[in-house]
Short mmCIF file of C-alpha atoms in Angstrom, two decimals:
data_model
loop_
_atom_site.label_atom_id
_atom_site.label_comp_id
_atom_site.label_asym_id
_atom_site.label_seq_id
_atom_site.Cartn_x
_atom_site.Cartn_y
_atom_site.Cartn_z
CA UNK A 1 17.90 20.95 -12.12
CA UNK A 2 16.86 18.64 -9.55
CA UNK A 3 19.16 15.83 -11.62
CA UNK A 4 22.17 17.59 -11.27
CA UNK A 5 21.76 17.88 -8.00
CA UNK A 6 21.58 14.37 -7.71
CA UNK A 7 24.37 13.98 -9.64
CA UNK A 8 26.56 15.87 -7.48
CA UNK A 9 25.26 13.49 -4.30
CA UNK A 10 26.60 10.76 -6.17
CA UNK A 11 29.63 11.95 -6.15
CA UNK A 12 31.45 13.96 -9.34
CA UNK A 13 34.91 13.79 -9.65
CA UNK A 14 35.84 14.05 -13.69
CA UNK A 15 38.11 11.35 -14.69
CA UNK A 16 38.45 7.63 -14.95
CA UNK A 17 39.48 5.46 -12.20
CA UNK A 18 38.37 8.82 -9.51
CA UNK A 19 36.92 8.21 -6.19
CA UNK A 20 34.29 10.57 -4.71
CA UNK A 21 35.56 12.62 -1.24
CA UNK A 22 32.80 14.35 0.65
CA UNK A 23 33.11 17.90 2.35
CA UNK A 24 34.65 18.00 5.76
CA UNK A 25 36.11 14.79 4.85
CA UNK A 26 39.35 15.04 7.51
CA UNK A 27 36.93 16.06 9.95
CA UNK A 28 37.24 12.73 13.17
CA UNK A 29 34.61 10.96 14.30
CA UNK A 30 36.36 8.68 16.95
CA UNK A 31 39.75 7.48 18.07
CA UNK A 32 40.76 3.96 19.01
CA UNK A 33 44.00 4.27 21.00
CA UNK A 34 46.35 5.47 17.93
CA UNK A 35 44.01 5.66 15.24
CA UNK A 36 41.67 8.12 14.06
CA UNK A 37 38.42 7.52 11.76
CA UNK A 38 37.18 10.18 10.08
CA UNK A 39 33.86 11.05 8.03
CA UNK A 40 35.82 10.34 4.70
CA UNK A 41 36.53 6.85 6.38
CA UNK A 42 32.93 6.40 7.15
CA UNK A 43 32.08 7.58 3.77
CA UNK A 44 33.98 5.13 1.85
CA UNK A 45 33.24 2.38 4.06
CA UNK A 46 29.15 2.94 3.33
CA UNK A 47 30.50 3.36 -0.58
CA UNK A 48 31.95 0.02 -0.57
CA UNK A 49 29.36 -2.19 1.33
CA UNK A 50 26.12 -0.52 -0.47
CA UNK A 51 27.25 2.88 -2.51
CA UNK A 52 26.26 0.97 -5.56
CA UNK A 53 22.61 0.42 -5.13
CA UNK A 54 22.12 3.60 -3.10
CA UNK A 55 24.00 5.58 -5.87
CA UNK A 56 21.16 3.06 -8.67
CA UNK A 57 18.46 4.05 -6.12
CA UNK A 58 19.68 8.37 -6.07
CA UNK A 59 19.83 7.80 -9.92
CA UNK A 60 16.01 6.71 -10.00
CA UNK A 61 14.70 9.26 -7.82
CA UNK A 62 15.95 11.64 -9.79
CA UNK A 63 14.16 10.64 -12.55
CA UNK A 64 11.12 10.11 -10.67
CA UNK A 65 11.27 14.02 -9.33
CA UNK A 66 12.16 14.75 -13.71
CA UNK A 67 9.70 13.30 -15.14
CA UNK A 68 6.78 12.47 -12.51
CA UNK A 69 7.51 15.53 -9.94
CA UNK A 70 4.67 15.62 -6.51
CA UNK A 71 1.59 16.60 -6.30
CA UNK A 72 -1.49 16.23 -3.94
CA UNK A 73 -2.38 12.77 -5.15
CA UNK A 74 1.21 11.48 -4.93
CA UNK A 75 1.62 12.75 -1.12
CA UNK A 76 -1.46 11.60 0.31
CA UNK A 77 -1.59 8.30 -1.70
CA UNK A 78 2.04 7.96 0.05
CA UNK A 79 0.15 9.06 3.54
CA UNK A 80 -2.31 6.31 3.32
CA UNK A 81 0.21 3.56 2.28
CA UNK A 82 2.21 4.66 5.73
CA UNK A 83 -1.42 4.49 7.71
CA UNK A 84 -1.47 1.11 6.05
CA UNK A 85 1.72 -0.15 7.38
CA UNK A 86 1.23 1.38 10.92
CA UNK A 87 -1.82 0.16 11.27
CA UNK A 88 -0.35 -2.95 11.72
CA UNK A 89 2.09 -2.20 14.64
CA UNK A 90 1.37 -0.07 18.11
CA UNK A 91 5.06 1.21 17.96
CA UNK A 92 5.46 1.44 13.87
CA UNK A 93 7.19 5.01 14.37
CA UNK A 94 10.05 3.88 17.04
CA UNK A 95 10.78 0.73 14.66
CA UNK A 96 11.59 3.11 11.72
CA UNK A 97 13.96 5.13 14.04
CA UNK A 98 15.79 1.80 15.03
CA UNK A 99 15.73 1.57 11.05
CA UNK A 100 17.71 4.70 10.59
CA UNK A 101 15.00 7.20 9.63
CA UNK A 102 14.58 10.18 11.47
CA UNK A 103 10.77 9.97 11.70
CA UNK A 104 7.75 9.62 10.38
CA UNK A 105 8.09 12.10 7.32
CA UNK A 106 11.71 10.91 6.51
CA UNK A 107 10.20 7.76 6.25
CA UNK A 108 7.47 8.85 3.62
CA UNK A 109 10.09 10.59 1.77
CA UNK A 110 12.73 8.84 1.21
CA UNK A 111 10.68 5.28 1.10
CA UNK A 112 6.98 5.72 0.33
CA UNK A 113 6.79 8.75 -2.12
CA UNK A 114 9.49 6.99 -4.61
CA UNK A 115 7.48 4.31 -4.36
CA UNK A 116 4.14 5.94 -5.75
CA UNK A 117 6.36 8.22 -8.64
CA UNK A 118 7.58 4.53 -9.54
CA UNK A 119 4.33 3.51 -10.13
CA UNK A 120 3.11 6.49 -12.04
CA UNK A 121 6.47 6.04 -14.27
CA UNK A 122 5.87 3.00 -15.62
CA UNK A 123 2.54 4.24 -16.70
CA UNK A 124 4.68 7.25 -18.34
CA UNK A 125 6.76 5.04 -20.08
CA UNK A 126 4.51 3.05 -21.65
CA UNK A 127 3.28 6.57 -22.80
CA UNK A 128 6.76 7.86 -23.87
CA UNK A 129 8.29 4.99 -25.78
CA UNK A 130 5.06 3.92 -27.20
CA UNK A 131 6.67 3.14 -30.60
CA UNK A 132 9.89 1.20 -29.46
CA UNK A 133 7.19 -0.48 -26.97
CA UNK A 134 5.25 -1.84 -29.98
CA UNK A 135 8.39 -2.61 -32.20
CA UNK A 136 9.67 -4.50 -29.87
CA UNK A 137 6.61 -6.33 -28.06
CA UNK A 138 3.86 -6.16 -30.83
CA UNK A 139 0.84 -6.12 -28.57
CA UNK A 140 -2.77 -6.64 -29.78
CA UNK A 141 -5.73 -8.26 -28.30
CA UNK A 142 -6.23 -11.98 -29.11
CA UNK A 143 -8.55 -15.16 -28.89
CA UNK A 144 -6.55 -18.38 -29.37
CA UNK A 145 -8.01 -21.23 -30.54
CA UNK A 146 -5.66 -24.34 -30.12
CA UNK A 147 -6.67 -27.70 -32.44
CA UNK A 148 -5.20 -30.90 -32.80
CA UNK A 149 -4.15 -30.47 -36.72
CA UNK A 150 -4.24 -28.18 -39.84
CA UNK A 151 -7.59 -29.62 -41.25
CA UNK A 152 -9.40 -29.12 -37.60
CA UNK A 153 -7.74 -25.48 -37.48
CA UNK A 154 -9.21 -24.52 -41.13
CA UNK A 155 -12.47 -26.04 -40.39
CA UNK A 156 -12.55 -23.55 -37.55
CA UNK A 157 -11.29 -21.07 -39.36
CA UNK A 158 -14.37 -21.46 -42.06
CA UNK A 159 -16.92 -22.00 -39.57
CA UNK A 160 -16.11 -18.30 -37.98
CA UNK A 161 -15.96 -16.85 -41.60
CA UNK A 162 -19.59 -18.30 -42.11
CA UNK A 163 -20.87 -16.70 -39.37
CA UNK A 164 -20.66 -19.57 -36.44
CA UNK A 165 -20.54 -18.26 -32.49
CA UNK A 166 -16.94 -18.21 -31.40
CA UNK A 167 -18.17 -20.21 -28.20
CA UNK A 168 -19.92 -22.77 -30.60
CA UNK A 169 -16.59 -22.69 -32.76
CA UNK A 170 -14.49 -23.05 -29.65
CA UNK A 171 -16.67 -26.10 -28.27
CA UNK A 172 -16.21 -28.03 -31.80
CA UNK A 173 -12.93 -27.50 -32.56
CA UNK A 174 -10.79 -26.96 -29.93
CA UNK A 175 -7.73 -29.60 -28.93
CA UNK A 176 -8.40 -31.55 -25.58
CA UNK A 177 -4.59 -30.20 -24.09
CA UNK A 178 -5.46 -26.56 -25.15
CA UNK A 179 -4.53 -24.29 -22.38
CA UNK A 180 -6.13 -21.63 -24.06
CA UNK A 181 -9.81 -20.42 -23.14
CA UNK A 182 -12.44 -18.81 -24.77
CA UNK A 183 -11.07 -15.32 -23.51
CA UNK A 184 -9.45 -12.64 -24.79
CA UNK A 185 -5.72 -12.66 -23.88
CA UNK A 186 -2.85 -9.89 -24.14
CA UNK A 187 -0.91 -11.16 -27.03
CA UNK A 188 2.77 -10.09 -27.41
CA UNK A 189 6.44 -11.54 -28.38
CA UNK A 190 6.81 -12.58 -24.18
CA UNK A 191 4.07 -15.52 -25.62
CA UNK A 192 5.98 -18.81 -25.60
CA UNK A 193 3.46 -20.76 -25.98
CA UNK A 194 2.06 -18.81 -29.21
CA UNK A 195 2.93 -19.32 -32.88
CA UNK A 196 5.53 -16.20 -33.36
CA UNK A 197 4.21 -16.14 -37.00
CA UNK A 198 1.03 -15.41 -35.47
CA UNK A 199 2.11 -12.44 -32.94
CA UNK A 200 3.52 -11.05 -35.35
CA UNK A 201 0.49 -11.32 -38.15
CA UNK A 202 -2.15 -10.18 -35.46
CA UNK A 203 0.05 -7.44 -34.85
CA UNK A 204 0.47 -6.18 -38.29
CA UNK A 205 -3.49 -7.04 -39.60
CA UNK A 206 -5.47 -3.69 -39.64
CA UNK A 207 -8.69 -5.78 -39.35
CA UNK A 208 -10.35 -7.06 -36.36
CA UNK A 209 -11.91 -10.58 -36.62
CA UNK A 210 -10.31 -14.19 -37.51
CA UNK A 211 -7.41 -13.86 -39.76
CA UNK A 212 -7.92 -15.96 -42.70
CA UNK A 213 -4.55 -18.25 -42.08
CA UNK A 214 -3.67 -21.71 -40.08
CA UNK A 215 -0.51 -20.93 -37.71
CA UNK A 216 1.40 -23.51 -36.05
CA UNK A 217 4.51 -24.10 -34.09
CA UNK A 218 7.95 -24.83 -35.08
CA UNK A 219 8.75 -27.46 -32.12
CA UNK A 220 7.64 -30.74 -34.24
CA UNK A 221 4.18 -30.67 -32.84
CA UNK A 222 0.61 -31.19 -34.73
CA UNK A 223 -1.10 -28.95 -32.93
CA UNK A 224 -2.18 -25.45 -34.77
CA UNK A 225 -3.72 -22.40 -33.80
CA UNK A 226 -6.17 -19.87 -34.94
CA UNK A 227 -5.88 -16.53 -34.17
CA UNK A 228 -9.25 -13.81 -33.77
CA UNK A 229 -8.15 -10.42 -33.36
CA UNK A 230 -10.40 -8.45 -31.11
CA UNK A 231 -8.69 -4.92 -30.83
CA UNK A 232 -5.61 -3.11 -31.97
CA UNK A 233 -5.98 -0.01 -30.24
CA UNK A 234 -2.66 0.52 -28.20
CA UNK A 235 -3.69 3.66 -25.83
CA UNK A 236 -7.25 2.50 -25.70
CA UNK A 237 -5.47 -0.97 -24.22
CA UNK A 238 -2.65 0.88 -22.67
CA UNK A 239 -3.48 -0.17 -18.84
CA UNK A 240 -3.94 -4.01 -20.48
CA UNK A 241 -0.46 -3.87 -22.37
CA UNK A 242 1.79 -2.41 -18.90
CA UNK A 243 0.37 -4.99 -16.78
CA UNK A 244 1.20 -8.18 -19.29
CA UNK A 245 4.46 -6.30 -20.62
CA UNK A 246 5.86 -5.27 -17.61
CA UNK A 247 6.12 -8.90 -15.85
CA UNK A 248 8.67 -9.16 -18.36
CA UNK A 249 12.36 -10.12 -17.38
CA UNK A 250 13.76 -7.59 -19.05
CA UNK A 251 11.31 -4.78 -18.65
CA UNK A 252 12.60 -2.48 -15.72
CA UNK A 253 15.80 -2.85 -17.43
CA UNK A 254 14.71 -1.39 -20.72
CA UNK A 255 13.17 1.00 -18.68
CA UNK A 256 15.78 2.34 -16.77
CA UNK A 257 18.30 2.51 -19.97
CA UNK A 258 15.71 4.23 -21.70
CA UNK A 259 15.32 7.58 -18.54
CA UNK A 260 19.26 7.28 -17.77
CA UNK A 261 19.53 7.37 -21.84
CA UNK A 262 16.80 10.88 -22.22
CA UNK A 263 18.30 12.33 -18.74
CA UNK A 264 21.87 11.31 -19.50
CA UNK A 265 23.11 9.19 -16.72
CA UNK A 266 26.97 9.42 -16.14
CA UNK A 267 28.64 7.75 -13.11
CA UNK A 268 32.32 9.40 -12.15
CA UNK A 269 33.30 7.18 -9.10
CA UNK A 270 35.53 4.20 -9.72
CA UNK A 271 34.00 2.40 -6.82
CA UNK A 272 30.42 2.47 -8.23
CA UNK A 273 31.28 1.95 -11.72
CA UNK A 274 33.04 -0.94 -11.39
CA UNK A 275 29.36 -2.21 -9.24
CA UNK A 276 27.42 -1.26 -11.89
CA UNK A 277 29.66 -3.09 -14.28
CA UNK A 278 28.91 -6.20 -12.60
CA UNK A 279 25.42 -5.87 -11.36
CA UNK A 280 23.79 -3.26 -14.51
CA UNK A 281 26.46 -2.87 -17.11
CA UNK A 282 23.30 -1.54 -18.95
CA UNK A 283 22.91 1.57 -17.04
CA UNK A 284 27.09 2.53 -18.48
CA UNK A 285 25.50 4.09 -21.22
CA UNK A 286 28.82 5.46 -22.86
CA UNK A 287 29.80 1.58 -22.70
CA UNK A 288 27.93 -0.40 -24.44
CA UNK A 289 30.23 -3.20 -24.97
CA UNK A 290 29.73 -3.82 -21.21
CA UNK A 291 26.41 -4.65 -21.71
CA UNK A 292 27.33 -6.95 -24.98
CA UNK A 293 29.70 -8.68 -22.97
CA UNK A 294 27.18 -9.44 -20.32
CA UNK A 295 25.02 -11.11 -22.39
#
């Protein structure tokens, strides 16, 4: 499997406090009057400066080639973002070189092709953990209407329920320092300027339409809402959902735990351990307290 290959590039070596050696290790790569570095010297130095994020950034690919694998679309999609980006310069090949890539294709490969699995992923995942995606985020498809009090919020409330235009509705009854237009908005838990009674009840209503119930906030203000439900349809709203969802702080994170959980990431080098105990402790997946402790 292409992730065990991967995991092998990382570097394997069994036990707890173990440091990765490459082959041909002793093999010299210069002399400086009595001392000799070799490729294991070179190796460890690269290991120590950056070996954590290129180890984080191995890890991903692998997933990428797992779960999205290439195809037509994927290559020349890649092609035409590197057309893009040389478009721009007369000598865009010769500044990748002085980059470190060997040419134009390493280039696409290593940079540009990730890039476009990344973007199909998160589609994926919004497709694979659709019900921990719901639990957690409880998305549905909203109009708020903001008023000044409880009375003005019922009155609103009664006036859709008889039959009034939402726009007419809005107009009346709406509070002069609502934020909130006559649009439908993406309404999940990430909503900190929402009621959370009311994510939570347009989440669970099977209905469409206004729900029947004055919601207001529990920071000492007057001001309540009203909440119309337009749709509840999660794949139907799917494309709607990643792009509000996914500008979360936490998102790639959950993410990422939840492919290194399903493809079983496990990291045997002391040296990027102990990076990803400081920089993603939740990506240690057989230590959770790390994570705890981090937060």
């Amino acid at each position: 499997m292409k992730w065990a290959s991967c995991l092998l590039l990382i570097g394997l070596c069994g036990c707890s406090g173990a440091q990765a050696s490459i082959q041909n290790g002793k093999d010299t790569l210069f002399t400086v009057g009595s001392t000799t570095y070799t490729k294991q010297d070179e190796y460890n130095l690269i290991k120590a400066s950056n070996g954590g994020a290129l180890t984080l950034q191995l890890a991903k690919n692998a997933v990428y080639d797992e779960v999205i694998g290439m195809d037509d679309d994927i290559r020349k999609a890649a092609q035409e973002s590197y057309d893009d980006l040389a478009s721009d310069y007369s000598d865009f090949e010769d500044q990748l070189k002085q980059m470190g890539y060997e040419d134009k294709d390493d280039y696409i490969n290593t940079v540009l092709i990730p890039e476009q699995q990344g973007n199909r992923l998160q589609t994926q995942y919004f497709k694979d953990n659709k019900k921990e995606i719901q639990k957690t985020y409880k998305p549905s498809i909203v109009t708020i209407l903001k008023c000044d009090d409880d009375k003005t919020a019922q009155k609103a409330i009664d006036a859709l329920k008889d039959g009034k235009e939402l726009q007419e509705v809005y107009d009346t009854y709406t509070s002069a320092d609502s934020s909130f237009s006559n649009e439908e908005i993406v309404c999940t838990t990430l909503n900190t300027d929402i009621p959370t009674r009311l994510i939570n009840q347009a989440y669970k209503t099977k209905d469409t339409g206004v729900i029947d119930e004055v919601f207001t906030m529990d920071d000492g203000t007057t001001y309540s809402y009203v909440a119309i439900v337009s749709d509840k349809d999660y794949d139907k709203n799917l494309s709607k959902y990643e792009e509000t969802i996914s500008a979360g702080e936490n998102f790639e994170k959950e993410m990422w735990v939840y492919y290194f959980t399903k493809y079983d990431l496990k990291i045997y080098d002391q040296t990027i351990f102990d990076y990803l105990k400081v920089n993603n402790p939740e990506y240690l997946l057989d230590y959770p307290e790390l994570s705890e402790e981090d937060e």
